[in-house]
Short mmCIF file of C-alpha atoms in Angstrom, two decimals:
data_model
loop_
_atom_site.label_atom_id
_atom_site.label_comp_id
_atom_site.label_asym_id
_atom_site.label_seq_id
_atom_site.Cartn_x
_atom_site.Cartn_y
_atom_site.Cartn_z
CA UNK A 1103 -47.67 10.67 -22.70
CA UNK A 1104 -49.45 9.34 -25.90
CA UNK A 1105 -45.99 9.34 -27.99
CA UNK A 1106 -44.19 6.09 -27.80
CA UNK A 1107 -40.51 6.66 -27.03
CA UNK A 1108 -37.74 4.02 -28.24
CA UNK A 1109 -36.45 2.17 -25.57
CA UNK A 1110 -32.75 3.44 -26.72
CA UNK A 1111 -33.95 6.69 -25.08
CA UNK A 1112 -35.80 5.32 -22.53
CA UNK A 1113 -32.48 3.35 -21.22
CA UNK A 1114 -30.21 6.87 -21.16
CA UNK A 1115 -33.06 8.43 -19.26
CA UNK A 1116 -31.57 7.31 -16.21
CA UNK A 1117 -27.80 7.89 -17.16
CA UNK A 1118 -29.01 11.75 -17.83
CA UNK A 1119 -30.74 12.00 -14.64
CA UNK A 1120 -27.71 10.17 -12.82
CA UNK A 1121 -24.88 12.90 -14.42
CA UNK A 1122 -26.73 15.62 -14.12
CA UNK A 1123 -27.34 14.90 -10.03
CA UNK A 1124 -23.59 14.29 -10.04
CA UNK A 1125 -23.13 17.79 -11.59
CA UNK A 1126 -25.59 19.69 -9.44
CA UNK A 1127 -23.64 17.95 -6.73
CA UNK A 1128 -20.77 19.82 -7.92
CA UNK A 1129 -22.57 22.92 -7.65
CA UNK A 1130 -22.40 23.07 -11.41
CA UNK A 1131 -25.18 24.66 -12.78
CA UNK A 1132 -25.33 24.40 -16.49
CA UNK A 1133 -24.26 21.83 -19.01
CA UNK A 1134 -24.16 22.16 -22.47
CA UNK A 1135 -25.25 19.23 -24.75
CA UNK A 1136 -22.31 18.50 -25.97
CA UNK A 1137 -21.02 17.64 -22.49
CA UNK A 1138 -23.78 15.62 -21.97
CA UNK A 1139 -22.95 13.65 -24.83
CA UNK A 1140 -19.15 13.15 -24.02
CA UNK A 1141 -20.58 11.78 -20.73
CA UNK A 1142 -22.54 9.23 -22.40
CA UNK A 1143 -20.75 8.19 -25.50
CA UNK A 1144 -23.71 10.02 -28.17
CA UNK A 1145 -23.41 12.86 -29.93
CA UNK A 1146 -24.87 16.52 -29.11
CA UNK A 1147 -27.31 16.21 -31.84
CA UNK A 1148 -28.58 12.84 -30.35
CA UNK A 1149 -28.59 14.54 -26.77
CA UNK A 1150 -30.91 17.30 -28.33
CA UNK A 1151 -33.29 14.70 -30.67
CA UNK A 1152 -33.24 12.65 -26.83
CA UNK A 1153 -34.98 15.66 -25.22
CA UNK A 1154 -36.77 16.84 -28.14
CA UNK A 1155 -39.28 13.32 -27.33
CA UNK A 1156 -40.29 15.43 -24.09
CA UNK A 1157 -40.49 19.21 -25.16
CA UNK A 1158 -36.75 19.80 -25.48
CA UNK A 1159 -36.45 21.55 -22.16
CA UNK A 1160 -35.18 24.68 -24.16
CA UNK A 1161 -31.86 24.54 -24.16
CA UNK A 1162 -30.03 28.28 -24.79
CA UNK A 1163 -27.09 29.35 -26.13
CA UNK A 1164 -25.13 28.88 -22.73
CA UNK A 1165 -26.55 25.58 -22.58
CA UNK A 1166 -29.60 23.88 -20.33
CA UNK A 1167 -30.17 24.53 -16.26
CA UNK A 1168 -28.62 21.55 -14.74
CA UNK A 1169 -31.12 21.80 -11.24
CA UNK A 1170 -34.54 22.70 -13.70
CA UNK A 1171 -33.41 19.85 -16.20
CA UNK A 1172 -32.43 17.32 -13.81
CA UNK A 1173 -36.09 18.08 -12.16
CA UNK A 1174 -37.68 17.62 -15.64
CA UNK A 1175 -36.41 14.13 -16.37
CA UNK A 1176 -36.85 12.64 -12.67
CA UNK A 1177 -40.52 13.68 -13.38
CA UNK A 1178 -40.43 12.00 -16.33
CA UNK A 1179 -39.12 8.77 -15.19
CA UNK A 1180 -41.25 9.13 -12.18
CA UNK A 1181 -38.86 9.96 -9.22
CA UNK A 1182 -41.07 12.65 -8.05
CA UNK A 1183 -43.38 9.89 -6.24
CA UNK A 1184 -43.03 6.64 -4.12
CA UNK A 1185 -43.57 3.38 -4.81
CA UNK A 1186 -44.22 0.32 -2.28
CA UNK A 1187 -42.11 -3.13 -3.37
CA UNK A 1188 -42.28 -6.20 -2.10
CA UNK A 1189 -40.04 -9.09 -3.36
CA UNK A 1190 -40.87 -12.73 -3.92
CA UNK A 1191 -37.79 -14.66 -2.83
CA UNK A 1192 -35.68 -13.97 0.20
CA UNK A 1193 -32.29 -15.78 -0.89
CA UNK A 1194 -29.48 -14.08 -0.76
CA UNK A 1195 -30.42 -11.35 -3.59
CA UNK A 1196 -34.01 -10.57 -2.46
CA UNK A 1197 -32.23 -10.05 0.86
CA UNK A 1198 -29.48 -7.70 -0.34
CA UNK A 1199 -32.16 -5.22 -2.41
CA UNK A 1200 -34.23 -5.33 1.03
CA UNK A 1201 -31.60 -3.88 2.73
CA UNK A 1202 -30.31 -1.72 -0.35
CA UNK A 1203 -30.28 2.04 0.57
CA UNK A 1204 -30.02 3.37 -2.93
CA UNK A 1205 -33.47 2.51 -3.42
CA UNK A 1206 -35.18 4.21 -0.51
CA UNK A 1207 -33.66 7.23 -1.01
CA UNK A 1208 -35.23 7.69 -4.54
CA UNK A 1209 -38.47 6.65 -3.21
CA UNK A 1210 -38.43 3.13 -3.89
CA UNK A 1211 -39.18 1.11 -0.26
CA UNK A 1212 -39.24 -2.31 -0.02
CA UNK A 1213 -42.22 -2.96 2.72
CA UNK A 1214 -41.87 -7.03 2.57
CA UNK A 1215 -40.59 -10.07 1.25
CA UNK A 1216 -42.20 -13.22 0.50
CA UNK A 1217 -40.89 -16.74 0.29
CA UNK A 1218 -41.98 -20.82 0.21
CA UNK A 1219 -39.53 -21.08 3.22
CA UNK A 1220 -39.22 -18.63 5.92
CA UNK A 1221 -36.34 -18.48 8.55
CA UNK A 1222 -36.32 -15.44 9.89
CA UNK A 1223 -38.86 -12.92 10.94
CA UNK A 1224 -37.03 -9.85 9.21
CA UNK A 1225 -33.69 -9.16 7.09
CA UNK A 1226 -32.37 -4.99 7.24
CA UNK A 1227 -36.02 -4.57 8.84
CA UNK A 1228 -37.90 -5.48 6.40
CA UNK A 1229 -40.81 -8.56 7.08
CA UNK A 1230 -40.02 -12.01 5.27
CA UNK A 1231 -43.39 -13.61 5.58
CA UNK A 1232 -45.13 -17.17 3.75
CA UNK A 1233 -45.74 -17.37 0.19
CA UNK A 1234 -49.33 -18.29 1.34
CA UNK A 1235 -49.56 -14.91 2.94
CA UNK A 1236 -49.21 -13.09 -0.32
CA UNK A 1237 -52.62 -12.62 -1.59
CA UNK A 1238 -54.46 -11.37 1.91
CA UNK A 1239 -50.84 -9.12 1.79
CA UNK A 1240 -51.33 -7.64 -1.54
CA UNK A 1241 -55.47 -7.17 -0.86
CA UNK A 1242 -54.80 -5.32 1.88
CA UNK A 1243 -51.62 -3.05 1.22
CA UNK A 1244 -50.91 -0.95 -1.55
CA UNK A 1245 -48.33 -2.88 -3.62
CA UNK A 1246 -46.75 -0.59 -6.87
CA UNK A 1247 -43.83 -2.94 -7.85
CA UNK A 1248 -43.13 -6.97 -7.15
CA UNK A 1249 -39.44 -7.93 -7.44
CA UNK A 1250 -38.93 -11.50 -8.69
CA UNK A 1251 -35.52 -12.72 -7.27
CA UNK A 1252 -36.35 -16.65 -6.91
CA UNK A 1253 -34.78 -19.39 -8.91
CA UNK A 1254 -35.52 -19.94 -12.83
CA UNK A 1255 -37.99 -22.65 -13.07
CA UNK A 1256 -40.37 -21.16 -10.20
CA UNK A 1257 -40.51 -17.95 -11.17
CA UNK A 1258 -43.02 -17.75 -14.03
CA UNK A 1259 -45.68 -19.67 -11.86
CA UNK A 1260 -44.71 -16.78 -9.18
CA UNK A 1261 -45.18 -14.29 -11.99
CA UNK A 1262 -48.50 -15.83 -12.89
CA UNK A 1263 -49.47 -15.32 -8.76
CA UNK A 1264 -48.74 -11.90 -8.85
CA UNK A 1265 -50.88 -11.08 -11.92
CA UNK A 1266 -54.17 -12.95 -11.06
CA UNK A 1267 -53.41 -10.72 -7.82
CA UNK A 1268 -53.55 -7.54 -9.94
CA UNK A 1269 -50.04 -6.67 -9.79
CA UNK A 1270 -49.18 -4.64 -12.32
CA UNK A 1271 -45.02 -3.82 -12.83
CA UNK A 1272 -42.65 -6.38 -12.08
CA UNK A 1273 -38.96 -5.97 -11.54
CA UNK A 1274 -37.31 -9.57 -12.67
CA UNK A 1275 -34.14 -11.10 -11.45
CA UNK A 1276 -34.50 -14.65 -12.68
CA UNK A 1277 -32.81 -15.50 -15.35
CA UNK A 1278 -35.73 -16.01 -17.55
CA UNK A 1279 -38.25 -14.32 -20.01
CA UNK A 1280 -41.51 -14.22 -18.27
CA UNK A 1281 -45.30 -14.20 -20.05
CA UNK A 1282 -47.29 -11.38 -18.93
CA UNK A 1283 -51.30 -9.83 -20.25
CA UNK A 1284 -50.44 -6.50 -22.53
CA UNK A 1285 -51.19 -4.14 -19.23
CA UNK A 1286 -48.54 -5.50 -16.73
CA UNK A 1287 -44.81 -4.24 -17.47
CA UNK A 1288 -41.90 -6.57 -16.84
CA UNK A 1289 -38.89 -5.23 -16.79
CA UNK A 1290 -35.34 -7.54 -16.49
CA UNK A 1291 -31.99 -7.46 -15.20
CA UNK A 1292 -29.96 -10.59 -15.72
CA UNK A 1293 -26.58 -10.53 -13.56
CA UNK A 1294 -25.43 -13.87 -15.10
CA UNK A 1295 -26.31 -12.18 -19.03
CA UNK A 1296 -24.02 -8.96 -17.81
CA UNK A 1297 -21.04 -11.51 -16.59
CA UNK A 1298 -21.01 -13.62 -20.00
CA UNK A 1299 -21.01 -10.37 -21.98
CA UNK A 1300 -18.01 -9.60 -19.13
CA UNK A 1301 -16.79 -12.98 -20.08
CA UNK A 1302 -17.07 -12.69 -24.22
CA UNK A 1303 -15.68 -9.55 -24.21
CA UNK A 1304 -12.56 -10.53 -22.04
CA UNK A 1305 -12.30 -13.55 -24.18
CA UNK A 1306 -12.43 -12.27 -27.69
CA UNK A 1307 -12.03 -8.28 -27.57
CA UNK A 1308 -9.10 -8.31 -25.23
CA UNK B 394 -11.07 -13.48 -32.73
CA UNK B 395 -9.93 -10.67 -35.01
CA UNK B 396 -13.25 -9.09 -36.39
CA UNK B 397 -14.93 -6.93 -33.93
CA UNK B 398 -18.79 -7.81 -33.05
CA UNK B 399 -21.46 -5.36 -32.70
CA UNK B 400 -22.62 -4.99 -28.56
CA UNK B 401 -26.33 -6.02 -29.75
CA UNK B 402 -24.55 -9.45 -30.92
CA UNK B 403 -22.74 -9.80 -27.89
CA UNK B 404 -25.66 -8.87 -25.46
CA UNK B 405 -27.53 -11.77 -27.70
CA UNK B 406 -25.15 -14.46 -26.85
CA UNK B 407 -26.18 -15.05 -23.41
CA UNK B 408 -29.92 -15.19 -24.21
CA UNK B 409 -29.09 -17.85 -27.34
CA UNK B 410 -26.76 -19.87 -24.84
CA UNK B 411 -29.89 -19.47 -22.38
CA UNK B 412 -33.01 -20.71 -25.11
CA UNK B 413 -30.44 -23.49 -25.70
CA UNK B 414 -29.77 -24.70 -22.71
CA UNK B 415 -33.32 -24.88 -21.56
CA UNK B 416 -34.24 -26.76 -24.88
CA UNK B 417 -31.52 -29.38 -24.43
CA UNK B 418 -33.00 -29.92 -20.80
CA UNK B 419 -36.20 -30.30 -22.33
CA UNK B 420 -34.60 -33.13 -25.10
CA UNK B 421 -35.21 -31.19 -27.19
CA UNK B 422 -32.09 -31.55 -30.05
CA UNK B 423 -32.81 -29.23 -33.09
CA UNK B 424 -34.00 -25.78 -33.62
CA UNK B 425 -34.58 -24.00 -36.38
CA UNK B 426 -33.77 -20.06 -36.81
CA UNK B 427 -37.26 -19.01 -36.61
CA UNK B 428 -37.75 -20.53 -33.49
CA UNK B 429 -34.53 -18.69 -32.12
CA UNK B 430 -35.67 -15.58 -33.59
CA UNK B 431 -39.33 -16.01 -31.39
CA UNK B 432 -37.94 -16.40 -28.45
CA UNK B 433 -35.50 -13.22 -28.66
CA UNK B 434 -37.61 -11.18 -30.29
CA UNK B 435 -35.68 -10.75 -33.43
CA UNK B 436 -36.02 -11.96 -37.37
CA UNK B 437 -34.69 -15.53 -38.35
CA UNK B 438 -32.71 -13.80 -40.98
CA UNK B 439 -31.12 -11.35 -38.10
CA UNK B 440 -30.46 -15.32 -36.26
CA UNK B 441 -28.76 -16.19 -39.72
CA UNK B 442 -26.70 -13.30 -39.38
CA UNK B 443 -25.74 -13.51 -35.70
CA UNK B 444 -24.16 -17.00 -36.59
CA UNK B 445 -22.60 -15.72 -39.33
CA UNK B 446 -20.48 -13.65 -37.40
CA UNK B 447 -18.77 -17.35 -36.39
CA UNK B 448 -18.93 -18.83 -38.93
CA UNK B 449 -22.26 -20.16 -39.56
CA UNK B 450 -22.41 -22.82 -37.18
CA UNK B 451 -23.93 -24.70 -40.59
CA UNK B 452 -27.50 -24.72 -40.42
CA UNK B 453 -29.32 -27.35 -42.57
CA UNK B 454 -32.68 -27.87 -43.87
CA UNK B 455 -33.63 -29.03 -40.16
CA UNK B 456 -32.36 -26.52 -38.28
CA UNK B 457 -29.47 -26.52 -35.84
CA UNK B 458 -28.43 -29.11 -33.34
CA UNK B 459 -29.29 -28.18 -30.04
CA UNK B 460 -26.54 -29.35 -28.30
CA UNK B 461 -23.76 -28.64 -30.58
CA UNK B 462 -24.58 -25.26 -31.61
CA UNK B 463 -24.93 -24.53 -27.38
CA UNK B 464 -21.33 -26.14 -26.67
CA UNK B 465 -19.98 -23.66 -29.71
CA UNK B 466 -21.97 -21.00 -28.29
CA UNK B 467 -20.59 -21.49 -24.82
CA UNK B 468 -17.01 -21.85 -25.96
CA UNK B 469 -17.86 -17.97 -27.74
CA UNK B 470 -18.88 -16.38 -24.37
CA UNK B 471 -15.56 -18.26 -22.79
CA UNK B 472 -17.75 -20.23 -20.28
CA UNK B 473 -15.91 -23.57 -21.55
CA UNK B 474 -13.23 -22.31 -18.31
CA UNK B 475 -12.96 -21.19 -15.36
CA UNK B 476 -12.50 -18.04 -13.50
CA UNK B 477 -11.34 -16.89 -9.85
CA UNK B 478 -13.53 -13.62 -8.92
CA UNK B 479 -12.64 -11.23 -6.18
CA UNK B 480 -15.51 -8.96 -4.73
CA UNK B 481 -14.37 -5.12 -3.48
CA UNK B 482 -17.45 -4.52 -1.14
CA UNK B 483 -18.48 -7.01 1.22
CA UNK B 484 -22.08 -4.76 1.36
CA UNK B 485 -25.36 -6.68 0.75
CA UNK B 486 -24.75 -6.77 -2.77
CA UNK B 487 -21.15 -7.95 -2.35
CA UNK B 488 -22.28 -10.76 -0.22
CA UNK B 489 -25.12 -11.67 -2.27
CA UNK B 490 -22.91 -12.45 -4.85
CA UNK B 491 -20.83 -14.55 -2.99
CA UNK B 492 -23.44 -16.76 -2.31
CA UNK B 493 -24.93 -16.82 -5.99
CA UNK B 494 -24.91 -20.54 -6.84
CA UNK B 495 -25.84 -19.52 -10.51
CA UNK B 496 -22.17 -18.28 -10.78
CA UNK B 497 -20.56 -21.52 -9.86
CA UNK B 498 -22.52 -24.01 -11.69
CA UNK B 499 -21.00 -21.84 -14.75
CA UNK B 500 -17.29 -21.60 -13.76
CA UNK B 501 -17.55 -18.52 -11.98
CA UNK B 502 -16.00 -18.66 -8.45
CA UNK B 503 -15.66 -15.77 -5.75
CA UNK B 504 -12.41 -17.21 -3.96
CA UNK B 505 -12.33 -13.45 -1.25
CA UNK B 506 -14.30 -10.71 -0.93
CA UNK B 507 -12.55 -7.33 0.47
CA UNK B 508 -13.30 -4.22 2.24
CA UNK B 509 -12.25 -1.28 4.28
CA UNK B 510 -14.30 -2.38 7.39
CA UNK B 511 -14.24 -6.18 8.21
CA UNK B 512 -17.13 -7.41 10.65
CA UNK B 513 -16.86 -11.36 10.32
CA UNK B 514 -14.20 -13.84 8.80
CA UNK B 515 -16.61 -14.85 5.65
CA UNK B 516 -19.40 -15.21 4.46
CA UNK B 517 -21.47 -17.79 2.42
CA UNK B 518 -18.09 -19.59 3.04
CA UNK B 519 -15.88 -16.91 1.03
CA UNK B 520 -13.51 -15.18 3.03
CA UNK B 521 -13.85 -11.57 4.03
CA UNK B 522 -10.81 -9.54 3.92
CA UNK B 523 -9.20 -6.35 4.88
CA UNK B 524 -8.47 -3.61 1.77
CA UNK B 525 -5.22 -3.40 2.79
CA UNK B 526 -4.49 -6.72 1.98
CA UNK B 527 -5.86 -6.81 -1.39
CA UNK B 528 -2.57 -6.39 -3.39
CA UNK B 529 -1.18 -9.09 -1.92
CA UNK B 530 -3.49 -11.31 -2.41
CA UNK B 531 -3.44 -10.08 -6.09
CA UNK B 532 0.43 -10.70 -6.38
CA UNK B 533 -0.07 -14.45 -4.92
CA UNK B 534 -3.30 -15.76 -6.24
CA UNK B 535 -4.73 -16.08 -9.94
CA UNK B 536 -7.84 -13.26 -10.07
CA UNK B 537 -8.92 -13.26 -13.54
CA UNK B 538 -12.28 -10.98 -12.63
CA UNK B 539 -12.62 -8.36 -9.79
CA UNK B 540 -16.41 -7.22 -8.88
CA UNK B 541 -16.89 -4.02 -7.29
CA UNK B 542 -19.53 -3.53 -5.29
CA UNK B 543 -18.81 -0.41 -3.10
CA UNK B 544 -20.54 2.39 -3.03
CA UNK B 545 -20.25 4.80 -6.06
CA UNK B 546 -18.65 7.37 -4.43
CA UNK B 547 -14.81 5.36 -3.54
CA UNK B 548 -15.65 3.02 -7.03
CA UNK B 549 -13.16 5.19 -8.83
CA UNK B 550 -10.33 4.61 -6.69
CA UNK B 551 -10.95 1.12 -6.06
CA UNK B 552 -10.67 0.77 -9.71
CA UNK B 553 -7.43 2.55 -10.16
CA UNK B 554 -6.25 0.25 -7.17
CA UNK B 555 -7.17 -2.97 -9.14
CA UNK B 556 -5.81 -1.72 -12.77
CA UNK B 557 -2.78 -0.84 -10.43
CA UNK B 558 -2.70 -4.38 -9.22
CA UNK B 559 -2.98 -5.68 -12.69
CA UNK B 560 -6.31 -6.54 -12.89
CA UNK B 561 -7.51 -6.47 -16.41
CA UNK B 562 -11.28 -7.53 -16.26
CA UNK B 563 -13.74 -5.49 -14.16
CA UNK B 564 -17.65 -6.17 -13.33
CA UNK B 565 -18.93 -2.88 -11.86
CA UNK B 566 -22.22 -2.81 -9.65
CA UNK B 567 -21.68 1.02 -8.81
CA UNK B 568 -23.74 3.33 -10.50
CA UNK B 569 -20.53 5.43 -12.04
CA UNK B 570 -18.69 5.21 -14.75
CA UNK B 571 -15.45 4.17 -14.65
CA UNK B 572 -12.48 5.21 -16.56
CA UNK B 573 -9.70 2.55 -17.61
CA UNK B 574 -6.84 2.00 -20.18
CA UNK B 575 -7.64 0.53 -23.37
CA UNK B 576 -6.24 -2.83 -21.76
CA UNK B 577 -8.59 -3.17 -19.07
CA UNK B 578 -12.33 -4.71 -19.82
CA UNK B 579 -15.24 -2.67 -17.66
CA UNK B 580 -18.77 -4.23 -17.68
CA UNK B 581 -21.56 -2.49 -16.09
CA UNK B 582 -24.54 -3.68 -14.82
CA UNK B 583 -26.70 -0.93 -13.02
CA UNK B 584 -29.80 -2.37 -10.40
CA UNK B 585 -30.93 1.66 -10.89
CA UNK B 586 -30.53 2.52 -14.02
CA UNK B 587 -32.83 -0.89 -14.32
CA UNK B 588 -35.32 -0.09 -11.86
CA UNK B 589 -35.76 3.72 -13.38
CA UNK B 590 -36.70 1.89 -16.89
CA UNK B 591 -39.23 0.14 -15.24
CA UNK B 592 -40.38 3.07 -13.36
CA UNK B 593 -40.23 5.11 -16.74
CA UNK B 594 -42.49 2.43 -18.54
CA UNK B 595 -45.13 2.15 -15.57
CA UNK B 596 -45.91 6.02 -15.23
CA UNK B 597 -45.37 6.26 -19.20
CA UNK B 598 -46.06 3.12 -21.07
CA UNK B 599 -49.30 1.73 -18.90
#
């Protein structure tokens, strides 16, 4: 796709795709865009300029196929495939998305995790193996994501690892902004930035 | 805090408390707009602005002091107290949490976690308890946050439970929206919807 979509978009891609498997759950089978939009706080108009970015899926007037549009925009955020992980840091978060079934079951599977100090052989079946292991790992197996859940101040020499390895998308948990060359794709989730917003919000909008 | 501040404000306030309190761990005790504005990815004048939403926090000709400007910054988000969190879903996630040090360290403390089926007595040195004891350990104990990590398909009902209970401030891991009254604070933070961006921007973006 050569046109550049804004992230705003890019971030309710997943909230679409998420209602509209809740609907088809519910054996509904068309939606309207103006129900779309109640569900996520836009307007119809903005639901319709959203999908007009990919073809706009031809909505009618009784409104757009919930099964052919949900199948339309898991294709486009590329949940018609599977990816291999592997996560660098098995403390207690690295551990909990190894053993996180949401994941698998949209295609994403964790195959191992990495770490400077190794306990245990496995956690929810997945391998925890040696940092030192990492490069022979990633030459030899085909690695599509690396999840970053260590501590801070290690993790942009980690990130460095992984990109002289040729890993290309990285999935960040530290709590830190991390350097990468133009072609790898970082993208973050900070639990402690959610639970201050929590925090500001309980504090001053209360 | 009567005036209301816009959500891209308040989602800044953790990364400016962040930038500041790496650069007073590295000594370093002024910084000017412009430097804030690299390091988020905004325009000094936007910087300017953010302040000026509190009043200012008086920039001069050098800049703003490090350390002052993060101790007003702090006292914003609320992180100048402390909180007692209780976790609804002693899952991986749940658990995970409850051994997050990075919590802690910024007055964040899970004092029980709770669910419907209870293997061991604790974990990570929280205690693990029993659903059906949850609103009395609401009536007898200060919980000023409650995290719920269940699955997304009971996260509506736990959440009436809590705003039943009295529980006014609400960190949601499930991917579902939740509905509350007007009095009760939700924040979501969604590992999925996070993960899907990422896979959006590698199959799209690369």
């Amino acid at each position: 796709m050569a046109k550049k979509i804004s992230q705003a978009v890019v971030k309710r891609l997943p909230r679409y795709y998420r209602y509209l498997e809740t609907l088809e759950n519910e054996g509904v089978s068309r939606v309207s865009s103006s129900s779309l939009a109640e569900l996520l706080d836009i307007t119809a108009s903005q639901v319709r300029q959203d999908f007009c970015n990919f073809g706009g899926f031809g909505q009618q007037g009784y409104g757009y196929d919930v099964s052919k549009l949900k199948k339309e925009i898991q294709k486009i955020i590329g949940l018609d495939r599977n990816y291999n992980l592997i996560i660098i840091g098995a403390g207690n978060i690295g551990r909990a998305l190894a053993g996180y079934k949401g994941f698998s079951s949209e295609g994403f599977f964790v195959k191992a995790l990495f770490d400077v100090k190794v306990d245990e052989k496995e956690t929810n079946g997945v391998g925890i193996f040696h940092m030192d292991a990492l490069g022979e790992y990633v030459k030899n197996n085909k690695v599509d994501i690396a999840v970053i859940t260590t501590q801070g101040s290690v993790a942009p020499s980690v990130c460095d690892e992984l990109v002289s390895l040729g890993i290309k998308n990285i999935w960040n948990f530290a709590p830190i902004d991390l350097s990468v060359p133009s072609d790898v794709t970082v993208e973050n989730i900070s639990m402690s930035e959610s639970l201050y917003v929590l925090s500001y919000r309980m504090n001053n909008e209360a």
